[in-house]
XYZ file of C-alpha atoms in Angstrom:
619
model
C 12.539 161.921 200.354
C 9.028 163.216 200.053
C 8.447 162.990 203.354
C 11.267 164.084 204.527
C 10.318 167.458 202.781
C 6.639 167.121 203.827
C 7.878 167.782 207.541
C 10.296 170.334 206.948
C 7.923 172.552 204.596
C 5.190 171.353 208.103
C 8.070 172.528 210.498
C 9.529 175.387 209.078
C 8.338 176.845 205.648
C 5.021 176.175 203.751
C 4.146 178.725 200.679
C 1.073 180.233 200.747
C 0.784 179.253 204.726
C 3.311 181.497 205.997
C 4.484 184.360 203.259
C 5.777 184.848 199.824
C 8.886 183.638 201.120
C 11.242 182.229 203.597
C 11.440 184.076 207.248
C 13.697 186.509 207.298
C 16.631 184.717 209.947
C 16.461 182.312 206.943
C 18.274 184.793 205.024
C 20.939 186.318 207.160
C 24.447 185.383 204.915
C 25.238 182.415 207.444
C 22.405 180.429 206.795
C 23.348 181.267 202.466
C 26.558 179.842 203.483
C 25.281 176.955 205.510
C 23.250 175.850 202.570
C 26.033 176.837 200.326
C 28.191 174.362 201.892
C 25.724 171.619 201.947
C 25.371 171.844 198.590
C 29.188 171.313 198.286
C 28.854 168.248 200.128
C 26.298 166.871 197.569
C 29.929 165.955 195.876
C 31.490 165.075 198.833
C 33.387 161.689 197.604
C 32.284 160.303 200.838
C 28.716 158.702 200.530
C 27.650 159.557 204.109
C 28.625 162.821 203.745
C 26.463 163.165 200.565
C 23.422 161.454 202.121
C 23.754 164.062 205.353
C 23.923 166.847 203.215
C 20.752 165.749 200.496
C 18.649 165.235 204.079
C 20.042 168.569 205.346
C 18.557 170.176 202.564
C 15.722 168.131 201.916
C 14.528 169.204 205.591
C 15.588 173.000 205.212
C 12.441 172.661 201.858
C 12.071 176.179 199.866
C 14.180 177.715 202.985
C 16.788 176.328 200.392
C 15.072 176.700 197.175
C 17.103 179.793 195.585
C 20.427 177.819 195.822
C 19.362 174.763 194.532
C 17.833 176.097 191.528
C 21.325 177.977 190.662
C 23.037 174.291 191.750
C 21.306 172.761 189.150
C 23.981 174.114 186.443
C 26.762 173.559 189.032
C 29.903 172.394 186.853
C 30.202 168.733 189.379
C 27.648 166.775 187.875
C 26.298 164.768 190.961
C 26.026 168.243 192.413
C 23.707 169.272 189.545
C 21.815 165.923 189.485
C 20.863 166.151 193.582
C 20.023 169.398 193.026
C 17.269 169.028 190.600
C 15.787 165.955 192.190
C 15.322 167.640 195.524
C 14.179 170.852 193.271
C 11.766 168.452 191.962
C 10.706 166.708 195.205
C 9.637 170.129 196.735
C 5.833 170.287 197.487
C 4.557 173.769 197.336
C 1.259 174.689 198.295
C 1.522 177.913 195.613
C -1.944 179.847 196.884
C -1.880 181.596 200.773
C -4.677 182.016 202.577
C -4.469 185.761 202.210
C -4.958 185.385 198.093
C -8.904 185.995 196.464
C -10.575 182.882 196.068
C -10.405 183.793 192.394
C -6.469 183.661 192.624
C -7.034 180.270 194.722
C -9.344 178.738 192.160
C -6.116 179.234 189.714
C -3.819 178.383 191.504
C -5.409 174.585 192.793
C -3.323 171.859 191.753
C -0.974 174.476 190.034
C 1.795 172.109 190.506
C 0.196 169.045 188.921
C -0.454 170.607 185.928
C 1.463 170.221 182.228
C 3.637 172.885 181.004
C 1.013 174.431 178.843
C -1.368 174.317 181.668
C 0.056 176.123 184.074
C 1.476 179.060 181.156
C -2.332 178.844 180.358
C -2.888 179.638 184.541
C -0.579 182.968 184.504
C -2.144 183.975 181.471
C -5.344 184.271 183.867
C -3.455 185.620 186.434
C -1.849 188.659 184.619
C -5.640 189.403 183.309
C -7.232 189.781 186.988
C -8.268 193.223 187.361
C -6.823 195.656 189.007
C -3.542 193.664 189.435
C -5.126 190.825 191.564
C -2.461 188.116 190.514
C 0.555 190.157 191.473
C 1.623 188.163 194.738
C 0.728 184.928 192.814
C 2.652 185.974 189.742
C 5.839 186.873 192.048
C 5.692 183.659 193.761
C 6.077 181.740 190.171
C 8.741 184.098 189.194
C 10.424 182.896 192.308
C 9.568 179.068 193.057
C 8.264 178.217 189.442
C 10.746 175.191 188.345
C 10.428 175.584 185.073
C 12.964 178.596 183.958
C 10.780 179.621 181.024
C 7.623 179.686 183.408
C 9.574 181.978 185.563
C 10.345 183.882 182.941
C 6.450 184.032 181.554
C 4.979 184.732 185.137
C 8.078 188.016 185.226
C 7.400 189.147 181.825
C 3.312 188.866 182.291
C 3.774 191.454 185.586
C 6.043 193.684 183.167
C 3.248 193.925 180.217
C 0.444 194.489 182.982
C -0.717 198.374 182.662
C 0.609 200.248 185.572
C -1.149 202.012 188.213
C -1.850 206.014 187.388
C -1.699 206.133 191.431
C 1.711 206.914 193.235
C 0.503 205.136 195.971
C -0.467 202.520 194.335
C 2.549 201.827 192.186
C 4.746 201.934 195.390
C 2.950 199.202 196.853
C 3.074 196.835 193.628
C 6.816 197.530 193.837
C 6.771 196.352 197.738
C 4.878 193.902 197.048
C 7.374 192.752 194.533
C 10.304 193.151 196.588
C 8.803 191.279 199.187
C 7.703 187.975 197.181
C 10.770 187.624 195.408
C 13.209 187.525 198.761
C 16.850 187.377 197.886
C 15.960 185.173 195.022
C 18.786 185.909 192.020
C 16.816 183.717 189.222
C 17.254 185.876 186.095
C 13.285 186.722 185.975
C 14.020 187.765 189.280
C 16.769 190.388 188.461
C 13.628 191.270 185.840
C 11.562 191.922 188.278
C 13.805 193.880 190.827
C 14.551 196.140 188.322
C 10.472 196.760 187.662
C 9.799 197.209 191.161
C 12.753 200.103 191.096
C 10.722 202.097 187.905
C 7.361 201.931 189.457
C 8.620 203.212 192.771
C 10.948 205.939 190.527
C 7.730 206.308 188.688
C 10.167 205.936 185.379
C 12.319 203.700 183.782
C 15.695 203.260 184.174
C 17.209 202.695 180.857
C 20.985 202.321 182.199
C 19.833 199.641 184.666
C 18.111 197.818 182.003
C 20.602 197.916 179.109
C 22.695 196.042 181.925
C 20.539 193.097 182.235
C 20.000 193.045 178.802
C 23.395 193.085 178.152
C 24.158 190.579 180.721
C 21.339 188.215 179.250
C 23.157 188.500 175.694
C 26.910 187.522 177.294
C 24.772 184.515 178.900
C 23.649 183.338 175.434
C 27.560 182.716 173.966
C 29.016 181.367 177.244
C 28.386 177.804 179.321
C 24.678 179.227 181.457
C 23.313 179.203 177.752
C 21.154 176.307 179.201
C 19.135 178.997 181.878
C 18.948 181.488 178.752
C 17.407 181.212 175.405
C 17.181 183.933 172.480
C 13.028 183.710 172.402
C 13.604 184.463 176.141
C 16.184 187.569 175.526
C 14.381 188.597 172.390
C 11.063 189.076 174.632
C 12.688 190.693 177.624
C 13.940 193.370 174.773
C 10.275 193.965 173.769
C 8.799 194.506 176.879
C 11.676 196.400 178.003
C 11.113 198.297 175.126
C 7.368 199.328 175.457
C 7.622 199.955 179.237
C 10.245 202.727 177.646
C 7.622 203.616 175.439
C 5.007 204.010 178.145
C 7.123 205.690 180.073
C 7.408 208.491 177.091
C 11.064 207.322 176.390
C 11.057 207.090 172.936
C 14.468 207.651 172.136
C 15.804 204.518 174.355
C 13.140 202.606 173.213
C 14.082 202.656 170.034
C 17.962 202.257 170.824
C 17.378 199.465 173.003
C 14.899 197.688 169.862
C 17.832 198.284 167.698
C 20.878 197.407 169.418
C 19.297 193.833 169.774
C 17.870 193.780 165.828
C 20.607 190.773 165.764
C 18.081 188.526 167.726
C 15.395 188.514 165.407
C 15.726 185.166 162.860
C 16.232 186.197 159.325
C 12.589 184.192 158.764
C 9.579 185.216 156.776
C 7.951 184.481 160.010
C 9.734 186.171 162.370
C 10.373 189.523 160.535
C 6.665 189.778 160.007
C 5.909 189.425 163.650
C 8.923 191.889 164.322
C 7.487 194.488 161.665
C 4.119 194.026 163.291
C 5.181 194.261 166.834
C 7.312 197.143 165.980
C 4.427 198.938 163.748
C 2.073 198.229 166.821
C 4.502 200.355 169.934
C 4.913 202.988 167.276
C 8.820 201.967 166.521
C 8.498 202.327 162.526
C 12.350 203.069 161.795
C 12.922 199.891 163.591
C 10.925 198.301 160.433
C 12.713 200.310 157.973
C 15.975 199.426 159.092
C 15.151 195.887 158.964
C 14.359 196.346 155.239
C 17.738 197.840 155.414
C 19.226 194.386 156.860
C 17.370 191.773 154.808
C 16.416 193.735 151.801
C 16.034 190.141 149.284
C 13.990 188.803 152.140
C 11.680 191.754 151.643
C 11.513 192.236 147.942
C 10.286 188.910 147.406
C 7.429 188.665 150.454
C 4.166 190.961 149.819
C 3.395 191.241 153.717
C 7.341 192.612 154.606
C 7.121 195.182 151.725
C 3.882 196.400 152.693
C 5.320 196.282 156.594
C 8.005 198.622 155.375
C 5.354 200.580 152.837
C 3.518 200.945 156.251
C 6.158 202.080 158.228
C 7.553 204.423 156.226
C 4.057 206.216 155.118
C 3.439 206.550 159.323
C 7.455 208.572 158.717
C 5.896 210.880 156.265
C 6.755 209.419 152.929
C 3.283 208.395 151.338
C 5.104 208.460 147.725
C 7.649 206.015 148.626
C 5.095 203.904 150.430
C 2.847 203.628 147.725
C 5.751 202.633 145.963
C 6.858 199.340 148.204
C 2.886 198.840 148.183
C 2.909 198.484 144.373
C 5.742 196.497 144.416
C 4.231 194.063 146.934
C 0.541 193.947 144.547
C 3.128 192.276 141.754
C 4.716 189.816 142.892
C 2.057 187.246 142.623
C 0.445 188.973 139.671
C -2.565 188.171 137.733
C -2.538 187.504 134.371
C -2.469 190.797 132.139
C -4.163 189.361 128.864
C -5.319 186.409 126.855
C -1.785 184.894 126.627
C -0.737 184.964 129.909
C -4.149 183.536 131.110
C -4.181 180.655 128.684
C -0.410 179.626 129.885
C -1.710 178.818 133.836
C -4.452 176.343 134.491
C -7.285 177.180 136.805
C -5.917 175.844 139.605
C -2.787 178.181 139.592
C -5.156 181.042 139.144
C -7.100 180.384 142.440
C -4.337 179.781 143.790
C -2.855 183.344 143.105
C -6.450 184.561 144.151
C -5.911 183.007 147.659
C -2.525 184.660 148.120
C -3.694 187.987 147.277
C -7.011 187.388 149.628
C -4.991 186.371 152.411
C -2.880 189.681 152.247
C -6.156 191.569 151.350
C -7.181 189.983 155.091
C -4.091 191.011 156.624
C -3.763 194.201 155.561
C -7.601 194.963 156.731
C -6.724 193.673 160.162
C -4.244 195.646 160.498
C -6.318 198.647 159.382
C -4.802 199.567 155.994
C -7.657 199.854 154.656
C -6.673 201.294 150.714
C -3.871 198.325 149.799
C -7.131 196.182 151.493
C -9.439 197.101 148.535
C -7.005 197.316 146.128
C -6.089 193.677 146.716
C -9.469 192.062 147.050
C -10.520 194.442 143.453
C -7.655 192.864 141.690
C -8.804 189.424 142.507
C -12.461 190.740 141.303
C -11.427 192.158 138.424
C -9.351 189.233 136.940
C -11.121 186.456 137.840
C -14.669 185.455 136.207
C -17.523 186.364 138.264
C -19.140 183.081 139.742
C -15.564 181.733 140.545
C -15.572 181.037 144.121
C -12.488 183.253 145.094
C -14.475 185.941 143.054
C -17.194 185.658 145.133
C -15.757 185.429 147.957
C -14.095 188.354 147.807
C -16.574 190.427 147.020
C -18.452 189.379 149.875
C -15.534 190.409 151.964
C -15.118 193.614 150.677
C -18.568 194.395 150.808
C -17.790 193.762 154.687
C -15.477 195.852 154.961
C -16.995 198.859 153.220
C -19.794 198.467 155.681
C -17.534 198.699 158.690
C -16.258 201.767 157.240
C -20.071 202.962 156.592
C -19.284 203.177 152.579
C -22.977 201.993 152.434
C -23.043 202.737 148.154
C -19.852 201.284 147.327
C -21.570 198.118 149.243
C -24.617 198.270 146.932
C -22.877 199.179 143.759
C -20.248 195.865 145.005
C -23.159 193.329 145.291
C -25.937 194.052 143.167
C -24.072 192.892 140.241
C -23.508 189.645 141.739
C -27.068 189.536 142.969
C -27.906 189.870 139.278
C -26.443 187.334 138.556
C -27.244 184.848 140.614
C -31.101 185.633 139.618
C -30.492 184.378 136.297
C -28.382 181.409 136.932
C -29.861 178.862 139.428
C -26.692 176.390 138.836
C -24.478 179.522 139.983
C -27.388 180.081 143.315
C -27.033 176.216 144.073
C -23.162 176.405 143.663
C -23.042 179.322 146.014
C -25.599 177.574 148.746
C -23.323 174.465 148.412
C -20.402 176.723 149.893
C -22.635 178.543 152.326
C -22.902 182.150 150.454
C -26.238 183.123 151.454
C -28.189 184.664 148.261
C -30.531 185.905 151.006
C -28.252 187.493 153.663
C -26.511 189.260 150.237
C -29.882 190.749 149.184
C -30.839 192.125 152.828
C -27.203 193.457 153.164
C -28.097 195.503 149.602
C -31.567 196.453 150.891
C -29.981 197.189 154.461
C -27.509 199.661 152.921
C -29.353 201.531 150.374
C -31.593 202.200 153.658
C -29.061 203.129 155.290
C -27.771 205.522 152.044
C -31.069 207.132 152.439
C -30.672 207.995 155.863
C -27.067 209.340 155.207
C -29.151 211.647 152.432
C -31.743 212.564 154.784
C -34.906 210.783 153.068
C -35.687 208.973 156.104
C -39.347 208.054 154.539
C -37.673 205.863 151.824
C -35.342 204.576 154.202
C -38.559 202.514 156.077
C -39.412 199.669 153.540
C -35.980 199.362 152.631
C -34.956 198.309 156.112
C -38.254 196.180 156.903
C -37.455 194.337 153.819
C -33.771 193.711 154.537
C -34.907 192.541 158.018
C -37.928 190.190 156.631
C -34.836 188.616 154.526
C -32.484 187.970 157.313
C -34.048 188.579 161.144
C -31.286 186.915 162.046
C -29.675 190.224 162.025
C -30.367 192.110 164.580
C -28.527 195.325 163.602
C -30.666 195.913 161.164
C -33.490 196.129 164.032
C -31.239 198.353 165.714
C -31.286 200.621 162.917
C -34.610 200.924 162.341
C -34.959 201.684 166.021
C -32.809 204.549 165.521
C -34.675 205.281 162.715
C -37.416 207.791 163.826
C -38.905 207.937 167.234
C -41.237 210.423 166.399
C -43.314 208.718 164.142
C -46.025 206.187 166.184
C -46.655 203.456 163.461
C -43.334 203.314 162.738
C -42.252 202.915 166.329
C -45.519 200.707 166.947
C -44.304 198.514 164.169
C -40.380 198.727 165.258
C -41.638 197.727 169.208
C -43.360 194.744 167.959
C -40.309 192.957 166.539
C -38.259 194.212 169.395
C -40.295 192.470 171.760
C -40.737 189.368 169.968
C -36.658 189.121 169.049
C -35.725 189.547 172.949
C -37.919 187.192 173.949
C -36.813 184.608 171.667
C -33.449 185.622 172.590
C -34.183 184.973 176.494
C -35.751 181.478 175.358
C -32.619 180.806 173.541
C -30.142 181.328 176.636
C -32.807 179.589 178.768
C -32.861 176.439 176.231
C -28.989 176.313 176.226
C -28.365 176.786 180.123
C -31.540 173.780 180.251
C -29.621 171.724 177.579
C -25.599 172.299 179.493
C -27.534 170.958 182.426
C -28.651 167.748 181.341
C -25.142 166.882 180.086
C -26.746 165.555 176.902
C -24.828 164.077 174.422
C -24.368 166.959 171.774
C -25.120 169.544 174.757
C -24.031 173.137 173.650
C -20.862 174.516 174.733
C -19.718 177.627 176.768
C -19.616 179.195 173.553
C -23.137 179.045 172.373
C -24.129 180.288 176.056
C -22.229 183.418 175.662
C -22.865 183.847 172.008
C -26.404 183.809 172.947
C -26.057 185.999 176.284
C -24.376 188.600 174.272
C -27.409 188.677 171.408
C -30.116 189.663 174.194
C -27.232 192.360 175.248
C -26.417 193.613 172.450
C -30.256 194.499 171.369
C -31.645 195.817 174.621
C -28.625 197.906 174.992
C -28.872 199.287 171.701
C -33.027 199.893 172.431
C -34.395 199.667 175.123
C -35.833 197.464 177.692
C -33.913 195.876 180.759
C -30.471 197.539 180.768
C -29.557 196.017 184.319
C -30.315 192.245 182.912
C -28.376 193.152 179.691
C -25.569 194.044 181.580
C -25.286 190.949 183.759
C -26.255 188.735 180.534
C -23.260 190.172 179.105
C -20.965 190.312 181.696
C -21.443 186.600 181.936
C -20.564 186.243 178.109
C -17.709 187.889 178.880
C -16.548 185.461 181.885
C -17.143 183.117 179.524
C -15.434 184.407 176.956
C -12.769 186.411 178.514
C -10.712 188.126 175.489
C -13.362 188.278 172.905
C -13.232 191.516 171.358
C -16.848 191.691 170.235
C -18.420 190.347 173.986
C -16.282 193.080 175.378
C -18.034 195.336 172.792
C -20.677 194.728 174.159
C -20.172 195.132 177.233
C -19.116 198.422 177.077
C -22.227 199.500 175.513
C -24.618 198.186 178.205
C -22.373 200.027 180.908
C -23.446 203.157 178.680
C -27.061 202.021 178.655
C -26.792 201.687 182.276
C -25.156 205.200 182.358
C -21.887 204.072 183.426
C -19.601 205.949 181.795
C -16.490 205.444 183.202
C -17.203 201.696 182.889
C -18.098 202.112 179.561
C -14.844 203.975 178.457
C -12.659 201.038 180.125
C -14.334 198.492 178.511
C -14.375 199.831 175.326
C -10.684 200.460 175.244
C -9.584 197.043 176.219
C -11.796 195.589 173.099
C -9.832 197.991 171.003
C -7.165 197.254 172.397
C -7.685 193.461 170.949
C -9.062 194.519 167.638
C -7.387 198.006 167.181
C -8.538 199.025 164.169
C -12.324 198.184 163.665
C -14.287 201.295 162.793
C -17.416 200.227 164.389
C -15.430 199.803 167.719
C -13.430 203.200 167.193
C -16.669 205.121 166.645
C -18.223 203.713 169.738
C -15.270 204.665 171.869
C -14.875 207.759 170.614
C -19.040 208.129 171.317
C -18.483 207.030 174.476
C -15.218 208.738 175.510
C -17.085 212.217 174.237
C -19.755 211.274 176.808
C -17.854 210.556 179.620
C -15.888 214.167 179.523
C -19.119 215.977 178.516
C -20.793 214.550 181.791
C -17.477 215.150 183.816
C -17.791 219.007 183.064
């Protein structure tokens, strides 16, 4: 059989050797029917008949692929069963000459890879620039044989950011049309119906509410097997934010809530509907699943606070405070003596640990006030050398620095610090669970500097900063400060060049002991990781100084290939195209590291500094 497909894909149709797809006198409607009715004869009760026909279409290869994918549900099982062997016999060579060698490098061995493998390869795809995996994306939409790949490869095009170019978008759409023949696989249909909005340069909400729609009927009837909720559930929310992008807010949102039904009534799966809805700006899609599962939300902190969120973004802040009470009590500390001597120790931490974890959450997600309110109560009602105590504190006090609240930060750990001074079991405690009593002294020394800069006594600020870095030269942003410091002072900047010079060169020693060390394949060699961890320290100083911009920027575009979707490598990126004076560059970077973090300050403000100095330099 293998062979027998081997010479017809030689003879007539190879992927990737000859097109996207079939020739085009392999589509005319007699050759549909002439496979059609081979197919047919897979059932045949006469076994010559049936072993003509599987040969037939073994020979005709991926000329025949579309109709034996749909033949694998056929209602005669032996029809179904031939079907998907000779679907599985197929050998597809899935790159073309024409495709990037990047695309190629994915794409090797696609075929022979597991299931999470090759969702892993159009992962990579989707993320070439500048849409570089389209053609390669379209031909796993079509030929994939796994449905749910087919379905990843259509949805990853979909949630790709289109073109701002006409021109451009009209060709994706060709492009599209092209790969995916006369293919009528359900991603397919997708994907036809995309290609239609980017050459309409809109979206078609009628044409979409009909696949939708048919995709629902297919759930309750006998093709349930080729359709899944997850699957339906996903086409809904990228549906929806292509409406959204499209500045269609109002079928967005009617789309989103005609299909509320497919969302499980789970803790889990609320919370990552409340999220995904807070995150494409749908918040009355939140509120009105409050509306829907209203004991499901009263009795989880993250749902109330979802809907607390929601409805402060719909101009409410009384009522969301409300909710965001609600959700601080239902885990609550103990309120006196009593109620603390009725829970043992263990209990308590373990409240502390519920309220941290939301205290995280919310912070991620930028909510900054319920953040500190959650981490104070833990503070506040536990002693101050237990461990969750500590802890956080020392989170807190990291986010107050993103947010530049460099007193709160002081006022935060110098108690602590005090502490810890006069109680060397406590210090020995903490080192045992890796608090540094150092790094928390420089941070307090790094901040008050910082304070004094804020107040414009720039002269106190100086020994403040040296001392913070003396305690922790590990951290480089404190250099960076003191850089910024004052450039017109030459003992200071005498003094400031000094450690510059001797940090990046122990940084390029670093990266030139790891790259040594990855070469020689030693036993406990360093990973990728360290390499770009490394790469990205020598970037991030010398673009935040000075000194060899150009080698910053291909240290840290390097991190980056190592690292592709790391927030912070992108970061940095983005700020050695500034250093560089590449704006533009700069800009785009920046915003696709927001876009994975969206609500760090630090990253804001440096978009926002950079955004300001790309349209000053445009004027």
């Amino acid at each position: 059989m293998t062979l027998l497909v081997l010479l017809a894909l030689s003879s007539n149709v190879v992927l990737g050797d000859s097109g996207d797809e079939p020739s085009q006198t392999s589509q005319t409607g007699s050759s549909e029917s002439a496979v059609n009715r081979l197919i047919e004869q897979l059932g045949s009760e006469t076994y010559a008949t049936r072993v003509r026909a599987r040969e037939s279409l073994a020979r005709l290869g991926l000329q025949a692929f579309d109709e034996l994918h749909l033949a694998q549900y056929h209602p005669d099982n032996e029809i179904a069963m031939t079907a998907r062997h000779l679907v599985s016999s197929l050998l597809v060579s899935w790159s073309k000459p024409s495709d990037s060698d990047e695309v190629r490098d994915i794409l090797h061995e696609y075929g022979a890879q597991s299931v999470d493998e090759r969702r892993s390869r159009i992962v990579r795809l989707s993320e070439l620039p500048e849409r570089a995996g389209l053609q390669a994306l379209v031909r796993l939409t079509r030929f994939e044989t796994s449905l749910d790949l087919s379905r990843v490869a259509a949805l990853a095009i979909m949630q790709q950011d289109a073109s701002d170019v006409v021109d451009r978008r009209k060709q994706n759409a060709q492009q599209i049309r092209e790969g995916l023949g006369h293919s009528e696989r359900a991603a397919a249909t997708w994907l036809m119906a995309y290609a239609g909005d980017l050459q309409q340069g809109t979206y078609d909400a009628e044409r979409w509410s009909e696949i939708v729609g048919k995709q629902r009927r297919q759930l309750d009837t006998a093709s349930n097997q080729q359709t899944t909720r997850d699957s339906v559930l996903e086409l809904v929310r990228v549906c929806v934010r292509h409406a959204w992008l499209s500045d269609k807010f109002d079928d967005a949102l009617a789309l989103a809530t005609a299909n509320l039904d497919l969302i499980p009534p789970t803790t889990r799966d609320l919370t990552e509907a409340c999220r995904w809805a807070i995150e494409n700006g749908l918040h009355p899609i939140v509120i009105e699943l409050q509306k829907r599962h209203l004991q499901m939300f009263d009795a989880q902190p993250m749902l109330l606070y979802s809907a607390a969120e929601a409805i402060k973004a719909e101009g409410d802040p009384g009522r969301a405070q409300l909710l965001a009470d609600q959700a601080m009590e239902i885990r609550p500390f103990p309120n006196d003596a009593a109620e603390l001597e009725a829970i043992s120790p263990n209990e308590l931490e373990e409240i502390a640990q519920t309220h941290r974890e939301i205290a995280q959450e919310l912070q991620k997600r930028g909510l900054y006030e319920w953040a500190e309110r959650e981490y104070r109560g833990i503070i506040d009602h536990l002693e101050m050398d237990a461990s969750p105590s500590v802890s956080a504190r020392d989170l807190l006090a990291t986010m107050l620095a993103d947010l530049e609240r460099h007193q709160d930060v002081v006022d935060l750990l110098t108690p602590l610090i005090d502490r810890i001074e006069s109680d060397d079991q406590l210090k020995n405690r903490l080192n045992a669970l890796r608090f540094s009593y150092d790094e928390m002294r420089s941070n307090i020394l790094w901040h008050s500097g910082l304070l004094k800069v804020q107040q414009g006594d720039v002269e106190a600020a100086k020994p403040l900063l040296v001392k913070a870095f003396r305690l922790r030269p590990a951290n480089i942003d404190i250099l960076i400060s003191m850089f910024r410091l004052d450039q017109n002072d030459p003992n200071w900047s005498e003094t400031v060049d000094l450690l510059l010079n001797q940090n990046i060169q122990r940084s390029k020693q670093e990266i030139a002991s790891i790259e040594v060390m990855m070469k020689q394949q030693a036993r406990f060699q360093p990973r990728g990781y360290e390499l770009a961890q490394a790469l990205n320290q020598y970037a991030w100083l010398v673009s935040n100084t000075k000194g060899d911009y150009e080698q910053a920027l291909r240290f840290s575009l390097k991190s980056v290939e190592l690292l592709p979707n790391d927030s912070a490598l992108l970061d940095t990126c983005a700020r050695c195209y500034f250093a560089v004076g590449d704006y533009k560059n700069a800009v785009l970077t920046q915003r696709k590291a927001v876009r994975l973090t969206p609500h760090s300050p630090p990253m804001l403000r440096q978009l926002r500094e950079f955004e300001a100095k790309l349209e000053a330099e445009s004027l």
